[in-house]
mmCIF file of C-alpha atoms in Angstrom:
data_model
loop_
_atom_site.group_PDB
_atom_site.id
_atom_site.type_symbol
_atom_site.label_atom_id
_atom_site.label_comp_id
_atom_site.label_asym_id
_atom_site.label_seq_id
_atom_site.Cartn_x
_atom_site.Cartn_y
_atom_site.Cartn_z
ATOM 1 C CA UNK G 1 250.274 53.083 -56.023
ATOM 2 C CA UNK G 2 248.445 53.553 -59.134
ATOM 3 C CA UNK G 3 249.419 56.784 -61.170
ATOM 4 C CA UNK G 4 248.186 58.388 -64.311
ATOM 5 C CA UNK G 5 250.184 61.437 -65.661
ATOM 6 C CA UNK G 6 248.609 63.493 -68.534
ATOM 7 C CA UNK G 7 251.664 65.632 -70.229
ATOM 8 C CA UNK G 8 250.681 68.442 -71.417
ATOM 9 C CA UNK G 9 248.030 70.372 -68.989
ATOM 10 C CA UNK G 10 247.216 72.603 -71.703
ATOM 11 C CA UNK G 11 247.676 72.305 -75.425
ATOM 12 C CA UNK G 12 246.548 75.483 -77.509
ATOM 13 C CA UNK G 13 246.845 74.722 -81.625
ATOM 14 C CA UNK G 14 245.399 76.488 -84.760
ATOM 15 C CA UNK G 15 242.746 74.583 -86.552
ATOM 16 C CA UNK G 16 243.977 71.761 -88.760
ATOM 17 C CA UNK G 17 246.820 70.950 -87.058
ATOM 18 C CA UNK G 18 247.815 67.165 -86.072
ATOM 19 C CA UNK G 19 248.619 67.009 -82.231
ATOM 20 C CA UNK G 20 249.280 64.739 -79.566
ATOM 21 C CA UNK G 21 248.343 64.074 -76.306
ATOM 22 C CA UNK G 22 250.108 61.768 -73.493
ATOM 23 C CA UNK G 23 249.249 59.815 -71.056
ATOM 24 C CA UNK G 24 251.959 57.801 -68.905
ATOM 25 C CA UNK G 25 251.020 54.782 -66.015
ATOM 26 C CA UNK G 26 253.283 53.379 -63.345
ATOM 27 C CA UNK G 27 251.768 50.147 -63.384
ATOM 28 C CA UNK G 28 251.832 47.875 -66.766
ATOM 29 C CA UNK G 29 249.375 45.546 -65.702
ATOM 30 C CA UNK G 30 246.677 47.036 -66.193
ATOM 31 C CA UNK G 31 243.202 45.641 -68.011
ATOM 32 C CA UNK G 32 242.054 48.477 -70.718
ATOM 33 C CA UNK G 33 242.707 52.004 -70.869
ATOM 34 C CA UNK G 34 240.278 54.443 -72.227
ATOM 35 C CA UNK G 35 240.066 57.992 -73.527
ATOM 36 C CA UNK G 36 237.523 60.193 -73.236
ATOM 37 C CA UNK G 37 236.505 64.148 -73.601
ATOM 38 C CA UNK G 38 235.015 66.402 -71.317
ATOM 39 C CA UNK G 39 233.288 69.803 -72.139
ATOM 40 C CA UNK G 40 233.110 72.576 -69.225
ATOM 41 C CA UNK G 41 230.332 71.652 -66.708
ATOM 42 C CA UNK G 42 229.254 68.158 -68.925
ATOM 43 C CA UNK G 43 230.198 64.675 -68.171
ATOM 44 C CA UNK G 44 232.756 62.499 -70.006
ATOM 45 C CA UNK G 45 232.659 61.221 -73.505
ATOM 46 C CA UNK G 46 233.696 57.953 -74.205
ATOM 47 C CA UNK G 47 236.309 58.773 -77.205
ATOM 48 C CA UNK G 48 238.147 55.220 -77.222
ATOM 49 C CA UNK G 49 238.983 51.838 -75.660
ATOM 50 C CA UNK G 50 241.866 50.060 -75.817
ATOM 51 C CA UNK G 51 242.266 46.336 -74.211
ATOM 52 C CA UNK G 52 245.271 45.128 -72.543
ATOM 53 C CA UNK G 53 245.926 42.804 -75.585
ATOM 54 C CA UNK G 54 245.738 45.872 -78.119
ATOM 55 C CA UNK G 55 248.245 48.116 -79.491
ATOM 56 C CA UNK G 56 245.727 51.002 -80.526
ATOM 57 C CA UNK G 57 242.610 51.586 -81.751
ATOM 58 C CA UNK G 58 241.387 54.376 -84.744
ATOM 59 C CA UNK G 59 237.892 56.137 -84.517
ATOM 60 C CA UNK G 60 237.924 59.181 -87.216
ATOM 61 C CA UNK G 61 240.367 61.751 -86.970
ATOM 62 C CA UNK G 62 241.327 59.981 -83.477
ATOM 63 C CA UNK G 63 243.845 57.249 -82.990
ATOM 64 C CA UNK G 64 244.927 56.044 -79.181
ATOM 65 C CA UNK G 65 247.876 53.498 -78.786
ATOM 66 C CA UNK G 66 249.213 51.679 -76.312
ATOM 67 C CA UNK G 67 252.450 50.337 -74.556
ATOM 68 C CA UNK G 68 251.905 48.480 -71.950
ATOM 69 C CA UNK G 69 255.992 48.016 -71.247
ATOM 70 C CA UNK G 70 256.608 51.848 -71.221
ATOM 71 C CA UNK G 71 253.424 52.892 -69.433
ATOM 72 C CA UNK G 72 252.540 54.887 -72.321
ATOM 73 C CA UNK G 73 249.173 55.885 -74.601
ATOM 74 C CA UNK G 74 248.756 58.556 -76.947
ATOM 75 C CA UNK G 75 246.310 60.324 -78.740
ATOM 76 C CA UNK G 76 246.758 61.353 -82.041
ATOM 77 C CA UNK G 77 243.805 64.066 -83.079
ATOM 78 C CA UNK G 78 244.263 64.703 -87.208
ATOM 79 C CA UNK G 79 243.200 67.747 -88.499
ATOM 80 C CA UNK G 80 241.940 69.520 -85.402
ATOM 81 C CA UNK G 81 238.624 71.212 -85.467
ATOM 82 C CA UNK G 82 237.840 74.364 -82.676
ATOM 83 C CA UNK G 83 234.622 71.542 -82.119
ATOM 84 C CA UNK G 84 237.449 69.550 -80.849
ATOM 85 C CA UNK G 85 238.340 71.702 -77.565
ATOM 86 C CA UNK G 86 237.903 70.294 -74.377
ATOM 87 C CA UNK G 87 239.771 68.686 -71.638
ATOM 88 C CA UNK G 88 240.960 64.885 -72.948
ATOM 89 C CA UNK G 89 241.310 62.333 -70.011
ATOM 90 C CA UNK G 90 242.955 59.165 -70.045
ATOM 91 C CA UNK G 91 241.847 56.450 -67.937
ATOM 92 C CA UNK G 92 243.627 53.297 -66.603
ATOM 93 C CA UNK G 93 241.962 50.045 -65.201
ATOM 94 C CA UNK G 94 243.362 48.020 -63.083
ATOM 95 C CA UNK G 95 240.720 45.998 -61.058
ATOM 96 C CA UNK G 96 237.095 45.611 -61.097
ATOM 97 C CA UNK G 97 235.885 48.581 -63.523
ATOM 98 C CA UNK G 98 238.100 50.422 -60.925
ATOM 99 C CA UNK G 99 239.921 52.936 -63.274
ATOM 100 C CA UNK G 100 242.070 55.742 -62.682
ATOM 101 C CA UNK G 101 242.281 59.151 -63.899
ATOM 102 C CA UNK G 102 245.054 61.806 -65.156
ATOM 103 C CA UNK G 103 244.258 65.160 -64.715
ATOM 104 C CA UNK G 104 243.559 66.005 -68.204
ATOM 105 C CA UNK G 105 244.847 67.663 -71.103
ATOM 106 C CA UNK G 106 242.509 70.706 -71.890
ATOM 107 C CA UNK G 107 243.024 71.615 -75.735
ATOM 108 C CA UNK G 108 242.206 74.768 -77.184
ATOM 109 C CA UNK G 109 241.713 74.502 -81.036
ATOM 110 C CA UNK G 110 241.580 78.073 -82.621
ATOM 111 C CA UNK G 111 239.786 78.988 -85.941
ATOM 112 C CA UNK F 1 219.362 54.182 -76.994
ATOM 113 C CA UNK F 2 219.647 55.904 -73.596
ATOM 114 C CA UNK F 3 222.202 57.399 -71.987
ATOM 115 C CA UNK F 4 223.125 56.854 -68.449
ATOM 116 C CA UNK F 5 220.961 59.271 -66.349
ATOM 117 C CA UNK F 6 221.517 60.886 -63.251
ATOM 118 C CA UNK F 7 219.291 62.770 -60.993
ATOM 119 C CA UNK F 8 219.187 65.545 -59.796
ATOM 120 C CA UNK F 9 221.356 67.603 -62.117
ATOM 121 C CA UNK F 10 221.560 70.201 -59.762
ATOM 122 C CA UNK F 11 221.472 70.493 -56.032
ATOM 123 C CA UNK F 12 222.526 73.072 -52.890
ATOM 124 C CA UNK F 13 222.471 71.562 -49.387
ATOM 125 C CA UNK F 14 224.098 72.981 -46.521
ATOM 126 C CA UNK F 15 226.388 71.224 -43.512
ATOM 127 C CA UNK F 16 225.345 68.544 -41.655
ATOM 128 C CA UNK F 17 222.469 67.486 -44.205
ATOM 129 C CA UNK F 18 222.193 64.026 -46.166
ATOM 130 C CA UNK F 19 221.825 63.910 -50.137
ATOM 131 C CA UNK F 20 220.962 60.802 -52.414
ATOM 132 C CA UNK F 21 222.000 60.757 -56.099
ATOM 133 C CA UNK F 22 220.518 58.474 -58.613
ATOM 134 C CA UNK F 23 221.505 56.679 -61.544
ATOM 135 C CA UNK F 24 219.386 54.902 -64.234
ATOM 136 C CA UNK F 25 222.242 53.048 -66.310
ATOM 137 C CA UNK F 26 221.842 51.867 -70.077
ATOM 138 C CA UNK F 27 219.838 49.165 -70.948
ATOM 139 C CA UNK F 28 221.552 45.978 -70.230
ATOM 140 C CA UNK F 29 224.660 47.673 -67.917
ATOM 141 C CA UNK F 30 224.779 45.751 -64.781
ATOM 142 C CA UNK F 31 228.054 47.591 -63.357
ATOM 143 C CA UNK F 32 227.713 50.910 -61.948
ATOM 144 C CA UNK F 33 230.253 52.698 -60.309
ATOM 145 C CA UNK F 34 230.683 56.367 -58.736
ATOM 146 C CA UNK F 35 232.929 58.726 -59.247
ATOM 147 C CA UNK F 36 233.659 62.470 -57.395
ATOM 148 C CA UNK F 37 235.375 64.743 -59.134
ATOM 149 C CA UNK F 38 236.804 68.627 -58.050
ATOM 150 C CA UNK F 39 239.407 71.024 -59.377
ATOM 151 C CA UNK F 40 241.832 70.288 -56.998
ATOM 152 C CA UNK F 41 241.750 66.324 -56.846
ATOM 153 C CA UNK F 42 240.288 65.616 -60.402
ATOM 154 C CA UNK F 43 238.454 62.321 -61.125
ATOM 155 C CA UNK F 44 238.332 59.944 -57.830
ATOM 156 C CA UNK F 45 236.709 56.454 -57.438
ATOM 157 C CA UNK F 46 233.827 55.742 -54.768
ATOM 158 C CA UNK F 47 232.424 52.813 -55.131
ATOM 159 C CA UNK F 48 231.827 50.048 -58.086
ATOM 160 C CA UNK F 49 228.332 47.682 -58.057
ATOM 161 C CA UNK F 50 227.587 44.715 -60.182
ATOM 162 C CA UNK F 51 224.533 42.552 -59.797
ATOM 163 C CA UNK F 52 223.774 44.392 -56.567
ATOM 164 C CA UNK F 53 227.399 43.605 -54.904
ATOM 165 C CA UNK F 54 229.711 46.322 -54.019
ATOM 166 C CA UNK F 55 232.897 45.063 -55.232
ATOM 167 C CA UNK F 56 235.364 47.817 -55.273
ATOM 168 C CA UNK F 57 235.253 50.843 -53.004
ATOM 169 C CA UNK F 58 237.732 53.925 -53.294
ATOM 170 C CA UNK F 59 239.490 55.881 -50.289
ATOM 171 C CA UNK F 60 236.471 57.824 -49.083
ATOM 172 C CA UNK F 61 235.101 58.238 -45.471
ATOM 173 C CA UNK F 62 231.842 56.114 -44.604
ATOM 174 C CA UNK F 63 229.561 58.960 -45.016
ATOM 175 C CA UNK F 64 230.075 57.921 -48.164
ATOM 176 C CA UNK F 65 227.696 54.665 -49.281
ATOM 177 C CA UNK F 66 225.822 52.940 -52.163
ATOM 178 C CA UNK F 67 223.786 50.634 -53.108
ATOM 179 C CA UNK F 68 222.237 49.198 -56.286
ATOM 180 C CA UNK F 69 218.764 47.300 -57.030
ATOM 181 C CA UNK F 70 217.341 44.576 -58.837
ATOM 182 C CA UNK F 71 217.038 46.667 -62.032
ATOM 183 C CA UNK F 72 221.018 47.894 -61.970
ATOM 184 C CA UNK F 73 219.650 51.257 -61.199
ATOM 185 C CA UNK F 74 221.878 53.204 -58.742
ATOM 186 C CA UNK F 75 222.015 55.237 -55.832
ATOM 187 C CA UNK F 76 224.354 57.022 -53.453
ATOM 188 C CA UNK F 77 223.770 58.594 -50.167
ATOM 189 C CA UNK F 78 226.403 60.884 -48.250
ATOM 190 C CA UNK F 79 225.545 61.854 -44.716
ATOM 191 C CA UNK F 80 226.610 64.668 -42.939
ATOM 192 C CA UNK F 81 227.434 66.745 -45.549
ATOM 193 C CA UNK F 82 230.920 68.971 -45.109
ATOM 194 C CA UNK F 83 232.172 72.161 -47.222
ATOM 195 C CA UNK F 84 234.554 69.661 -48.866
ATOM 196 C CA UNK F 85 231.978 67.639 -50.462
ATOM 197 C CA UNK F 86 230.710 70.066 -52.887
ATOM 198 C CA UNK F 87 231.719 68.292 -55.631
ATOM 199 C CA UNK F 88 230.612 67.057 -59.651
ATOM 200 C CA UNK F 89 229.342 63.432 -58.608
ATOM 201 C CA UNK F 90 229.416 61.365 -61.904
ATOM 202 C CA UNK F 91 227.922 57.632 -62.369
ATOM 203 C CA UNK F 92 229.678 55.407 -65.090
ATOM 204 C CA UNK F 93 227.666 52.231 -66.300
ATOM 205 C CA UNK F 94 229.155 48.895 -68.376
ATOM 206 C CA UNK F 95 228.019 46.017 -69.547
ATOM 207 C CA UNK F 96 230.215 43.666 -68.010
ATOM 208 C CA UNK F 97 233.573 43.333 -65.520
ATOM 209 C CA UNK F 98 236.654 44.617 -66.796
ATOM 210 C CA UNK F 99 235.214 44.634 -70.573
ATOM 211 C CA UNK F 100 233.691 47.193 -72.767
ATOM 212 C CA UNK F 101 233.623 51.047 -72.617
ATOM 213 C CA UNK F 102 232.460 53.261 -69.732
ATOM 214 C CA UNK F 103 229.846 55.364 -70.457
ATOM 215 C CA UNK F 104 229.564 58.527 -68.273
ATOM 216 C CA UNK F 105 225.892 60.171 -67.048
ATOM 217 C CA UNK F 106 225.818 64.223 -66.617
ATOM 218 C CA UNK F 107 226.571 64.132 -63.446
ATOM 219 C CA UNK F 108 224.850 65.772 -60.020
ATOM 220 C CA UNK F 109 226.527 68.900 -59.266
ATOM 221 C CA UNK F 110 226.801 68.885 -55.590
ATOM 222 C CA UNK F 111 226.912 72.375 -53.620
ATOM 223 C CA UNK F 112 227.544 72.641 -50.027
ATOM 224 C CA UNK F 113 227.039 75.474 -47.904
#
């Protein structure tokens, strides 16, 4: 069974700081994994997409990696902004655009 | 460009009654696929469509169905609506299979009475 784990639940961090987030996968064969951001009551933002084939991928102050042997991705977020709080998801693909979610990582970025 | 957009943004039925939720994908998306998501199960897959073919279907009851036309557009009908269904029901559109980014609507915010 597909699983996608999102360490921490909640991340609050005064503004500027460089954080983190995780997301871990029991199954390495997966197709692409994606990021994205979602703001209370809104859909989800497409933040980043990385392929199977890539290590990681920079937009901005964002930069997503992956490891495909350890079931691992991270997001790196420089400089945080309070415009940067919301709930980050990771998503894993497996099949046909059949992706699943972690529960999310909802960061709190105070001024 | 547009977004994906789904309709209706908001709606309140109440047990036993049917809904159907739309989705207008981007230009040039032929994949659609359906997602339900609630505060105590997160993000969960219904149902992926390309070209008008249902190729993927997540672990929901049959009350639960899909379809998609000519034009990629997208809808979704549950029947017989239970307490458990109220629910944020989000449509994701791509260009292709297994390539590019997902690109999320607003979603249809589901209440059941």
């Amino acid at each position: 069974k597909q699983e996608v784990t999102q360490i921490p639940a909640a991340l609050s961090v005064p503004e500027g700081e460089n954080l983190v987030l995780n997301c871990s996968f029991t199954d390495s064969a997966i197709y692409n994994l994606q990021w994205f951001r979602q703001d209370p009551g809104k859909g989800l933002t497409s933040l980043l997409l990385i392929q199977s084939s890539q290590r990681e991928q920079t937009s901005g102050r964002l930069n997503a990696s992956l490891d495909k042997s350890s079931g691992r991705s991270t997001l790196y977020i420089a400089a945080s902004q309070p415009g940067d709080s919301a709930t980050y998801l990771c998503a894993v693909e497996y099949n046909f655009n059949k992706f699943y979610f972690g529960s999310g990582t909802k960061l709190n970025v105070k001024p | 460009k547009a977004g994906v957009t789904q309709t209706p943004r908001y709606l309140i039925k109440t047990r036993g009654q049917q809904v159907t939720l739309s989705c207008s994908p981007i230009s040039g998306h032929r994949s659609v696929s359906w997602y339900q998501q609630t505060p105590g199960q997160g993000l969960q897959f219904l149902f992926e469509y390309f070209s008008e073919t249902q190729r993927n279907k997540g672990n929901f009851p049959g009350r639960f169905s899909g379809r998609q036309f000519s034009n990629s557009r997208s809808e979704m009908n549950v029947s017989t609506l239970e307490l458990g269904d109220s629910a944020l029901y989000l449509c994701a559109t791509r260009w292709g299979s297994n390539t590019g980014e997902l690109f999320f609507g607003e979603g249809s915010r589901l209440t059941v009475l």
